[in-house]
CSV table of C-alpha atoms and ligand atoms in Angstrom, one decimal:
chain,number,residue,atom,x,y,z
A,1,MET,CA,156.7,-8.3,-33.3
A,2,ILE,CA,155.7,-7.4,-36.8
A,3,GLN,CA,158.4,-6.0,-39.0
A,4,VAL,CA,157.6,-3.6,-41.8
A,5,ASP,CA,159.9,-3.1,-44.8
A,6,LEU,CA,159.2,0.1,-46.7
A,7,SER,CA,162.2,-0.2,-49.0
A,8,GLY,CA,160.0,-1.2,-51.9
A,9,ALA,CA,157.8,1.9,-51.4
A,10,GLN,CA,160.5,4.4,-50.9
A,11,ARG,CA,160.8,5.7,-54.4
A,12,PHE,CA,157.0,6.2,-54.6
A,13,PHE,CA,156.7,8.5,-51.6
A,14,THR,CA,156.4,12.2,-51.7
A,15,GLN,CA,159.6,14.1,-51.3
A,16,ALA,CA,158.8,14.7,-47.6
A,17,GLY,CA,158.2,11.0,-47.0
A,18,PRO,CA,155.8,9.4,-44.5
A,19,ASP,CA,154.5,11.9,-42.0
A,20,TYR,CA,155.6,10.6,-38.6
A,21,ALA,CA,154.7,13.8,-36.8
A,22,ALA,CA,151.1,13.2,-38.0
A,23,VAL,CA,151.0,9.6,-36.9
A,24,SER,CA,152.5,10.6,-33.6
A,25,ARG,CA,149.6,13.0,-33.1
A,26,ALA,CA,147.1,10.4,-34.1
A,27,HIS,CA,148.6,8.0,-31.6
A,28,GLU,CA,148.3,10.6,-28.9
A,29,VAL,CA,144.7,11.3,-29.8
A,30,LEU,CA,143.9,7.6,-29.8
A,31,SER,CA,145.5,6.8,-26.5
A,32,THR,CA,144.1,9.8,-24.6
A,33,GLY,CA,140.6,9.1,-26.0
A,34,SER,CA,140.3,12.6,-27.3
A,35,GLY,CA,139.5,11.7,-31.0
A,36,LEU,CA,136.4,10.9,-33.0
A,37,GLY,CA,134.7,7.8,-31.9
A,38,ALA,CA,136.7,7.6,-28.7
A,39,ASP,CA,133.9,5.6,-27.0
A,40,PHE,CA,134.9,2.7,-29.2
A,41,THR,CA,138.6,2.3,-28.4
A,42,GLY,CA,138.2,-0.5,-25.8
A,43,TRP,CA,139.9,-2.9,-28.2
A,44,LEU,CA,143.2,-1.3,-27.2
A,45,HIS,CA,142.9,-3.1,-23.8
A,46,LEU,CA,140.6,-5.9,-24.8
A,47,PRO,CA,143.0,-8.9,-24.3
A,48,GLN,CA,143.7,-7.9,-20.7
A,49,HIS,CA,140.0,-7.1,-20.1
A,50,ILE,CA,138.9,-10.5,-21.5
A,51,LYS,CA,141.5,-12.3,-19.4
A,52,ASP,CA,140.1,-10.5,-16.3
A,53,THR,CA,136.5,-11.2,-17.1
A,54,GLU,CA,135.3,-13.9,-19.5
A,55,LEU,CA,138.3,-16.0,-20.6
A,56,ASP,CA,137.8,-18.9,-18.1
A,57,ARG,CA,134.1,-19.1,-19.0
A,58,ILE,CA,134.9,-19.1,-22.7
A,59,LEU,CA,137.3,-22.0,-22.2
A,60,ALA,CA,134.8,-23.9,-20.2
A,61,ALA,CA,132.1,-23.4,-22.8
A,62,ALA,CA,134.5,-24.5,-25.5
A,63,GLU,CA,135.3,-27.7,-23.6
A,64,THR,CA,131.6,-28.5,-23.2
A,65,ILE,CA,131.1,-28.1,-26.9
A,66,ARG,CA,134.3,-30.1,-27.8
A,67,GLY,CA,133.2,-32.9,-25.5
A,68,ARG,CA,129.8,-33.4,-26.9
A,69,SER,CA,129.6,-32.1,-30.5
A,70,LYS,CA,131.1,-32.8,-33.9
A,71,ALA,CA,130.3,-29.3,-35.2
A,72,LEU,CA,129.8,-25.7,-34.0
A,73,VAL,CA,127.6,-23.6,-36.1
A,74,VAL,CA,128.7,-20.0,-35.8
A,75,ILE,CA,126.0,-17.5,-36.8
A,76,GLY,CA,127.2,-13.9,-37.5
A,77,ILE,CA,128.1,-11.4,-40.2
A,78,GLY,CA,130.8,-8.8,-40.7
A,79,GLY,CA,132.8,-8.2,-37.5
A,80,SER,CA,130.7,-10.9,-35.8
A,81,TYR,CA,132.4,-13.7,-37.9
A,82,LEU,CA,135.3,-12.6,-40.1
A,83,GLY,CA,137.9,-12.6,-37.3
A,84,ALA,CA,137.1,-16.0,-36.0
A,85,ARG,CA,136.9,-17.4,-39.6
A,86,GLY,CA,140.2,-15.8,-40.5
A,87,ALA,CA,141.9,-17.1,-37.4
A,88,ILE,CA,140.6,-20.6,-37.7
A,89,GLU,CA,141.5,-20.9,-41.4
A,90,LEU,CA,144.9,-19.5,-40.7
A,91,LEU,CA,145.8,-21.7,-37.7
A,92,ARG,CA,143.6,-24.8,-38.2
A,93,PRO,CA,142.8,-25.0,-42.0
A,94,VAL,CA,142.2,-28.7,-41.5
A,95,PRO,CA,140.5,-29.7,-38.3
A,96,ALA,CA,142.7,-32.0,-36.2
A,97,GLU,CA,141.4,-35.5,-35.5
A,98,GLY,CA,138.5,-35.3,-33.1
A,99,ASP,CA,138.2,-31.5,-33.2
A,100,PRO,CA,134.7,-30.3,-34.0
A,101,GLU,CA,134.3,-28.6,-37.4
A,102,VAL,CA,133.3,-24.9,-37.2
A,103,LEU,CA,130.7,-24.0,-39.8
A,104,PHE,CA,129.8,-20.3,-40.5
A,105,VAL,CA,126.3,-19.3,-41.5
A,106,GLY,CA,124.2,-16.1,-41.3
A,107,ASN,CA,126.8,-14.2,-43.3
A,108,GLY,CA,124.5,-13.8,-46.3
A,109,LEU,CA,121.1,-14.5,-47.6
A,110,SER,CA,121.8,-17.3,-50.1
A,111,ALA,CA,119.4,-20.3,-49.7
A,112,ASP,CA,121.9,-22.4,-51.7
A,113,ALA,CA,124.7,-21.6,-49.3
A,114,LEU,CA,122.5,-22.4,-46.3
A,115,CYS,CA,121.4,-25.7,-47.8
A,116,ASP,CA,125.0,-26.6,-48.6
A,117,THR,CA,125.9,-26.0,-45.0
A,118,LEU,CA,123.0,-28.1,-43.8
A,119,ARG,CA,124.1,-31.0,-46.0
A,120,LYS,CA,127.7,-30.6,-44.6
A,121,LEU,CA,126.4,-30.6,-41.1
A,122,GLY,CA,124.3,-33.8,-41.8
A,123,ASN,CA,123.2,-35.6,-38.7
A,124,ARG,CA,126.2,-34.7,-36.6
A,125,ASP,CA,125.7,-33.5,-33.0
A,126,PHE,CA,126.2,-29.7,-32.9
A,127,ASP,CA,126.1,-26.5,-30.9
A,128,VAL,CA,125.2,-23.0,-32.0
A,129,ASN,CA,127.1,-19.8,-31.2
A,130,VAL,CA,125.0,-16.9,-32.3
A,131,ILE,CA,126.9,-13.6,-32.4
A,132,SER,CA,125.4,-10.2,-33.0
A,133,LYS,CA,126.2,-7.1,-31.0
A,134,SER,CA,123.0,-5.3,-32.0
A,135,GLY,CA,121.0,-8.5,-32.0
A,136,THR,CA,118.9,-7.1,-34.9
A,137,THR,CA,121.0,-7.9,-38.0
A,138,LEU,CA,118.7,-9.6,-40.5
A,139,GLU,CA,121.1,-12.2,-42.0
A,140,PRO,CA,122.2,-13.8,-38.7
A,141,ALA,CA,118.7,-13.4,-37.2
A,142,ILE,CA,117.1,-15.5,-40.0
A,143,SER,CA,119.8,-18.2,-39.7
A,144,PHE,CA,119.3,-18.3,-36.0
A,145,ARG,CA,115.6,-18.9,-36.3
A,146,ILE,CA,116.4,-21.8,-38.7
A,147,PHE,CA,119.0,-23.4,-36.5
A,148,ARG,CA,116.9,-23.0,-33.3
A,149,GLU,CA,114.2,-24.9,-35.0
A,150,LEU,CA,116.8,-27.6,-36.0
A,151,LEU,CA,118.1,-27.7,-32.4
A,152,GLU,CA,114.5,-28.1,-31.0
A,153,LYS,CA,113.8,-31.0,-33.4
A,154,LYS,CA,117.1,-32.7,-32.6
A,155,TYR,CA,117.4,-32.1,-28.8
A,156,GLY,CA,113.9,-31.2,-27.7
A,157,ALA,CA,113.9,-29.8,-24.2
A,158,ASP,CA,117.7,-29.7,-24.2
A,159,ALA,CA,117.9,-27.4,-27.2
A,160,ASP,CA,118.5,-24.3,-25.1
A,161,SER,CA,121.7,-25.8,-23.6
A,162,HIS,CA,123.2,-26.1,-27.1
A,163,ILE,CA,122.9,-22.3,-27.7
A,164,PHE,CA,125.7,-19.8,-26.8
A,165,ALA,CA,124.9,-16.2,-27.4
A,166,THR,CA,127.5,-13.5,-27.8
A,167,THR,CA,125.9,-10.0,-27.7
A,168,ASP,CA,125.5,-6.7,-26.0
A,169,ALA,CA,125.7,-6.7,-22.2
A,170,ARG,CA,122.3,-5.1,-21.7
A,171,ARG,CA,120.4,-4.3,-24.9
A,172,GLY,CA,118.8,-5.9,-27.9
A,173,VAL,CA,116.5,-8.7,-29.0
A,174,LEU,CA,119.3,-11.4,-28.7
A,175,LYS,CA,120.1,-10.3,-25.1
A,176,SER,CA,116.4,-10.5,-24.1
A,177,LEU,CA,116.0,-13.9,-25.8
A,178,ALA,CA,119.2,-15.2,-24.1
A,179,ASP,CA,118.0,-14.0,-20.7
A,180,SER,CA,114.5,-15.4,-21.1
A,181,HIS,CA,115.7,-18.8,-22.3
A,182,GLY,CA,118.8,-19.1,-20.1
A,183,TRP,CA,121.3,-19.4,-22.9
A,184,GLU,CA,124.9,-19.1,-21.8
A,185,SER,CA,125.9,-15.6,-22.9
A,186,PHE,CA,129.1,-13.7,-23.6
A,187,VAL,CA,129.5,-10.0,-24.0
A,188,VAL,CA,130.6,-7.8,-26.9
A,189,PRO,CA,131.9,-4.9,-24.8
A,190,ASP,CA,130.2,-1.5,-25.2
A,191,ASP,CA,133.4,0.2,-26.2
A,192,VAL,CA,134.4,-2.3,-28.9
A,193,GLY,CA,132.9,-2.2,-32.4
A,194,GLY,CA,132.3,-5.4,-34.3
A,195,ARG,CA,135.3,-5.2,-36.6
A,196,PHE,CA,137.6,-4.7,-33.6
A,197,SER,CA,136.1,-7.5,-31.5
A,198,VAL,CA,138.1,-10.6,-32.6
A,199,LEU,CA,139.9,-10.8,-29.3
A,200,SER,CA,136.6,-10.9,-27.3
A,201,ALA,CA,134.3,-13.9,-27.0
A,202,VAL,CA,133.2,-13.0,-30.6
A,203,GLY,CA,136.4,-14.6,-31.9
A,204,LEU,CA,137.7,-16.5,-29.0
A,205,LEU,CA,134.9,-19.0,-28.4
A,206,PRO,CA,134.8,-20.3,-32.0
A,207,MET,CA,138.6,-20.4,-32.0
A,208,ALA,CA,138.8,-22.3,-28.8
A,209,VAL,CA,136.3,-24.9,-30.1
A,210,ALA,CA,138.5,-25.3,-33.2
A,211,GLY,CA,141.4,-26.2,-30.9
A,212,ILE,CA,143.3,-22.9,-31.0
A,213,ASP,CA,145.1,-22.1,-27.7
A,214,VAL,CA,143.2,-18.9,-26.9
A,215,ARG,CA,144.9,-18.4,-23.6
A,216,ARG,CA,148.2,-18.3,-25.4
A,217,LEU,CA,146.7,-16.0,-28.0
A,218,VAL,CA,145.4,-13.6,-25.4
A,219,ASP,CA,148.7,-13.5,-23.5
A,220,ALA,CA,150.6,-12.8,-26.7
A,221,ALA,CA,148.1,-10.1,-27.7
A,222,ILE,CA,148.6,-8.4,-24.3
A,223,ARG,CA,152.3,-8.3,-25.0
A,224,GLU,CA,151.8,-7.1,-28.6
A,225,PHE,CA,149.6,-4.1,-27.6
A,226,GLU,CA,152.1,-3.1,-25.0
A,227,ALA,CA,155.0,-3.3,-27.4
A,228,LEU,CA,153.1,-1.4,-30.1
A,229,ASP,CA,152.6,1.5,-27.7
A,230,MET,CA,156.2,2.7,-28.5
A,231,ARG,CA,156.1,6.3,-29.7
A,232,ASN,CA,158.7,6.6,-32.4
A,233,ASN,CA,159.1,5.7,-36.1
A,234,GLN,CA,160.4,2.3,-35.3
A,235,ASN,CA,156.8,1.3,-34.4
A,236,PRO,CA,155.7,-0.9,-37.3
A,237,ALA,CA,152.1,0.3,-37.0
A,238,TRP,CA,153.4,3.9,-37.4
A,239,GLN,CA,155.4,2.9,-40.5
A,240,TYR,CA,152.5,1.1,-42.2
A,241,ALA,CA,149.9,3.8,-41.4
A,242,ALA,CA,152.2,6.7,-42.4
A,243,ALA,CA,153.4,4.9,-45.6
A,244,ARG,CA,149.9,4.1,-46.9
A,245,GLN,CA,148.6,7.6,-46.2
A,246,ASN,CA,151.6,9.0,-48.0
A,247,LEU,CA,151.0,6.8,-51.0
A,248,TYR,CA,147.3,7.6,-50.9
A,249,SER,CA,148.2,11.3,-51.2
A,250,LYS,CA,150.1,10.4,-54.4
A,251,GLY,CA,147.1,8.8,-56.0
A,252,TYR,CA,147.6,5.2,-55.0
A,253,PHE,CA,143.9,4.7,-54.1
A,254,VAL,CA,143.8,0.9,-53.9
A,255,GLU,CA,145.7,-1.3,-51.5
A,256,ILE,CA,146.0,-5.0,-52.3
A,257,LEU,CA,146.9,-7.2,-49.4
A,258,GLY,CA,148.7,-10.3,-50.6
A,259,CYS,CA,150.0,-13.5,-48.9
A,260,TYR,CA,151.7,-16.6,-50.2
A,261,GLU,CA,149.8,-18.7,-47.7
A,262,PRO,CA,146.3,-19.7,-49.0
A,263,SER,CA,145.2,-20.2,-45.4
A,264,PHE,CA,145.5,-16.4,-45.0
A,265,ARG,CA,142.5,-15.8,-47.3
A,266,PHE,CA,140.0,-15.1,-44.6
A,267,MET,CA,142.4,-13.0,-42.5
A,268,ALA,CA,142.5,-10.8,-45.6
A,269,GLU,CA,138.7,-10.7,-45.6
A,270,TRP,CA,138.9,-9.6,-42.0
A,271,TRP,CA,141.5,-6.9,-42.9
A,272,LYS,CA,139.3,-5.7,-45.8
A,273,GLN,CA,136.4,-5.1,-43.4
A,274,LEU,CA,138.6,-3.5,-40.8
A,275,TYR,CA,140.1,-1.0,-43.2
A,276,GLY,CA,137.2,-0.6,-45.5
A,277,GLU,CA,134.6,0.2,-42.8
A,278,SER,CA,137.1,2.3,-40.8
A,279,GLU,CA,138.4,4.5,-43.6
A,280,GLY,CA,135.9,4.5,-46.4
A,281,LYS,CA,133.8,7.6,-45.6
A,282,ASP,CA,133.5,11.3,-46.1
A,283,ASN,CA,134.5,10.6,-49.8
A,284,LYS,CA,137.9,9.4,-48.6
A,285,GLY,CA,139.6,6.0,-48.1
A,286,ILE,CA,142.0,3.5,-49.7
A,287,LEU,CA,140.0,0.7,-51.3
A,288,PRO,CA,141.2,-2.6,-49.6
A,289,ALA,CA,141.4,-5.6,-51.9
A,290,SER,CA,143.2,-8.9,-51.5
A,291,VAL,CA,145.1,-11.4,-53.6
A,292,GLU,CA,146.4,-14.9,-52.9
A,293,PHE,CA,149.9,-15.5,-54.3
A,294,THR,CA,151.1,-17.2,-56.3
A,295,ALA,CA,147.7,-18.3,-57.6
A,296,ASP,CA,146.4,-14.8,-58.4
A,297,LEU,CA,149.6,-14.0,-60.3
A,298,HIS,CA,147.9,-16.1,-63.0
A,299,SER,CA,144.7,-14.1,-62.8
A,300,MET,CA,145.4,-10.6,-61.4
A,301,GLY,CA,149.1,-10.5,-62.1
A,302,GLN,CA,148.6,-8.8,-65.5
A,303,PHE,CA,146.5,-6.0,-64.0
A,304,ILE,CA,148.9,-5.5,-61.2
A,305,GLN,CA,151.9,-5.4,-63.5
A,306,GLN,CA,150.5,-3.2,-66.2
A,307,GLY,CA,147.0,-1.8,-65.3
A,308,PRO,CA,146.4,1.8,-64.1
A,309,ARG,CA,149.0,2.8,-61.6
A,310,ILE,CA,146.7,3.3,-58.6
A,311,LEU,CA,147.7,0.2,-56.7
A,312,MET,CA,149.9,-0.2,-53.7
A,313,GLU,CA,150.7,-3.7,-52.5
A,314,SER,CA,151.2,-4.9,-48.9
A,315,ILE,CA,152.5,-8.4,-48.6
A,316,VAL,CA,152.2,-10.5,-45.4
A,317,ARG,CA,155.1,-12.9,-45.0
A,318,PHE,CA,155.6,-15.5,-42.3
A,319,ARG,CA,159.3,-15.7,-41.3
A,320,LYS,CA,159.0,-19.5,-40.7
A,321,SER,CA,157.1,-22.1,-42.7
A,322,ARG,CA,155.3,-24.8,-40.7
A,323,SER,CA,156.1,-27.5,-43.2
A,324,ALA,CA,158.9,-28.7,-45.5
A,325,TYR,CA,158.5,-30.5,-48.8
A,326,PRO,CA,161.4,-30.9,-51.2
A,327,VAL,CA,160.9,-31.2,-54.9
A,328,PRO,CA,161.6,-34.9,-55.7
A,329,VAL,CA,164.7,-36.0,-57.4
A,330,SER,CA,163.9,-37.9,-60.7
A,331,ASP,CA,166.2,-40.2,-62.7
A,332,ASN,CA,165.5,-38.9,-66.2
A,333,ASN,CA,164.6,-35.1,-65.8
A,334,ALA,CA,161.8,-35.6,-68.4
A,335,ASP,CA,159.9,-32.7,-66.9
A,336,GLY,CA,163.0,-30.5,-66.9
A,337,LEU,CA,162.8,-29.7,-63.2
A,338,ASP,CA,166.1,-31.1,-62.1
A,339,TYR,CA,167.5,-27.6,-61.6
A,340,ILE,CA,165.3,-27.3,-58.5
A,341,ALA,CA,165.3,-31.0,-57.4
A,342,GLY,CA,165.9,-31.4,-53.7
A,343,ARG,CA,165.1,-27.7,-53.0
A,344,ASP,CA,162.3,-27.1,-50.5
A,345,LEU,CA,159.0,-25.8,-51.7
A,346,SER,CA,159.1,-23.0,-49.1
A,347,GLU,CA,162.5,-21.9,-50.4
A,348,ILE,CA,161.2,-21.8,-54.0
A,349,CYS,CA,158.2,-19.8,-52.7
A,350,ASN,CA,160.5,-17.3,-51.1
A,351,VAL,CA,162.4,-16.9,-54.4
A,352,ALA,CA,159.1,-16.4,-56.2
A,353,ALA,CA,158.1,-13.7,-53.7
A,354,GLU,CA,161.4,-11.8,-54.3
A,355,ALA,CA,160.9,-12.1,-58.0
A,356,VAL,CA,157.3,-10.8,-57.8
A,357,ARG,CA,158.4,-7.9,-55.5
A,358,GLU,CA,161.1,-6.8,-57.9
A,359,ALA,CA,158.7,-7.1,-61.0
A,360,HIS,CA,155.9,-5.1,-59.3
A,361,ILE,CA,158.2,-2.4,-58.0
A,362,ASP,CA,159.7,-2.1,-61.5
A,363,GLY,CA,156.2,-2.0,-62.9
A,364,GLY,CA,155.3,1.0,-60.7
A,365,VAL,CA,153.6,-0.7,-57.7
A,366,PRO,CA,154.8,0.5,-54.3
A,367,ASN,CA,155.5,-2.5,-52.2
A,368,ILE,CA,155.3,-2.9,-48.4
A,369,VAL,CA,156.4,-6.1,-46.7
A,370,ILE,CA,154.8,-7.0,-43.4
A,371,SER,CA,156.6,-9.9,-41.8
A,372,CYS,CA,155.2,-11.9,-39.0
A,373,SER,CA,156.9,-14.6,-36.9
A,374,GLU,CA,154.9,-17.8,-37.5
A,375,ARG,CA,151.5,-19.2,-38.4
A,376,ASP,CA,150.7,-19.8,-34.7
A,377,GLU,CA,148.9,-18.1,-31.8
A,378,GLU,CA,151.7,-15.6,-31.3
A,379,GLY,CA,151.8,-14.8,-35.0
A,380,LEU,CA,148.0,-14.2,-35.0
A,381,ALA,CA,148.3,-11.9,-32.0
A,382,GLU,CA,151.0,-9.9,-33.8
A,383,LEU,CA,148.8,-9.5,-36.9
A,384,VAL,CA,145.6,-8.5,-35.0
A,385,ALA,CA,147.3,-6.0,-32.8
A,386,PHE,CA,149.3,-4.5,-35.6
A,387,PHE,CA,146.5,-4.2,-38.1
A,388,GLU,CA,144.0,-2.8,-35.6
A,389,LEU,CA,146.4,-0.2,-34.3
A,390,ALA,CA,147.6,0.9,-37.7
A,391,CYS,CA,144.0,1.1,-38.9
A,392,ALA,CA,143.0,3.5,-36.2
A,393,LEU,CA,146.1,5.6,-36.7
A,394,SER,CA,145.6,5.7,-40.4
A,395,GLY,CA,142.0,6.6,-40.0
A,396,TYR,CA,142.8,9.5,-37.6
A,397,MET,CA,145.5,10.7,-40.0
A,398,SER,CA,143.0,11.0,-42.8
A,399,GLY,CA,140.6,12.9,-40.6
A,400,VAL,CA,137.7,10.4,-40.4
A,401,ASN,CA,136.1,8.6,-37.4
A,402,PRO,CA,137.6,5.1,-37.8
A,403,PHE,CA,135.0,3.6,-35.4
A,404,ASP,CA,131.7,4.2,-37.0
A,405,GLN,CA,130.0,2.8,-40.2
A,406,PRO,CA,127.0,5.0,-40.9
A,407,GLY,CA,127.0,4.0,-44.6
A,408,VAL,CA,126.1,0.4,-43.8
A,409,GLU,CA,122.6,1.5,-42.9
A,410,ALA,CA,121.6,2.7,-46.4
A,411,TYR,CA,120.9,-0.8,-47.9
A,412,LYS,CA,119.2,-2.0,-44.7
A,413,LYS,CA,116.8,0.9,-44.8
A,414,ASN,CA,115.8,0.1,-48.4
A,415,MET,CA,115.6,-3.6,-47.7
A,416,PHE,CA,113.4,-3.3,-44.7
A,417,ARG,CA,111.0,-1.0,-46.6
A,418,MET,CA,110.9,-3.4,-49.6
A,419,LEU,CA,110.3,-6.4,-47.3
A,420,GLY,CA,107.5,-4.5,-45.5
A,421,LYS,CA,109.0,-4.5,-42.0
A,422,PRO,CA,106.6,-2.7,-39.7
A,423,GLY,CA,107.7,0.9,-39.2
A,424,ALA,CA,110.2,0.9,-42.1
A,425,VAL,CA,110.0,3.9,-44.5
B,1,PA5,O1,132.0,-3.8,-37.7
B,1,PA5,C1,130.8,-3.7,-37.5
B,1,PA5,O2,130.3,-3.2,-36.5
B,1,PA5,C2,129.9,-4.5,-38.4
B,1,PA5,O3,130.5,-5.1,-39.4
B,1,PA5,C3,129.1,-5.5,-37.6
B,1,PA5,O4,130.0,-6.4,-37.0
B,1,PA5,C4,128.1,-6.3,-38.5
B,1,PA5,O5,127.3,-5.4,-39.2
B,1,PA5,C5,127.3,-7.2,-37.7
B,1,PA5,O6,126.6,-6.5,-36.7
B,1,PA5,P1,126.0,-7.2,-35.4
B,1,PA5,O7,127.0,-7.8,-34.7
B,1,PA5,O8,125.3,-6.1,-34.7
B,1,PA5,O9,125.0,-8.2,-36.0
């Protein structure tokens, strides 16, 4: 299970400290379905639900794709792609020999990015997984039209068999298209919002194609959600939720999530959406930002150390490193590095992390350490369950509905009017 270390935040808390009574109430409201947005709390039981319903079919589809294609093009935006991308980059940053490459499109409107991906895809055999709960989001819809045309040119009458649609069980354009063309379809459950859907087919199909053991992931996630149901202040999700709300009440309005593994970068993007969309409403919310250490210590380090004191810092650490690489021993010490010769890079990284933590706390940045077992399927399950639960608890503590995102519509309304979409005003 995740462990949370609040010792680096202690001196910054209010005198009363984190409000565990409030987080306990939030947990009760969440688990009894009596809070705002209660219709969207299906993610709490999603791993078991998926195991009982679609997991076998997801694995079979992944095998088909892995057996015939060199690439899977995943089309989706926001919650319909960030979790899969985060998981794949964390666990499979370099595709293993023979594994298809997973390419992500439809998460923006850049023609350059699209053309770069098309060049990357080249003439390779590929399948498409189009993911959209609503089925109407413009960015993925445009990309899907483009890739359907490519599939038709490449595979002719067989094009439809290369399309896998993940969408609503009953409604939407994508669902109707899937039904009329006979595309294999997977469901984004009604009671699960996009940003909480990584453990449904939304995340699991791309992950399985990339070679991640999703059965192991799902089993681990079932155990994690069960373990996180504990109702006391030893629950790491309680600790994290209560600590960040306490710090927010003291004026720490920005949370930077950092990690010393560059492969965590897209998990941090997933986390930003999860927390940003869940909490940033009703003129409230902690701004989620992310940093990649140690690289960003040479770009953002100055600001963190000495800029306005509005930052809290949460650092994700993996207790075990996957690899070992000692600093080589040299015979002349011309570069002056002999004092660390023979010491492993991961040991040096741990020392750097301690040094950074001490410096940032001294500089007035509350520090929370979130430690996770390993960069593997169990570790991923720990992170997903922990961050999702803590997010819901933190949102309820601040009095918002953590499961809606009404603000996302504002730009869409303007864009559709400006593009001349029929009926748009
Ligand atoms: O969390 C959410 O609900 C959003 O980020 C959606 O995932 C995103 O807007 C994409 O929506 P859709 O899956 O309907 O295309």
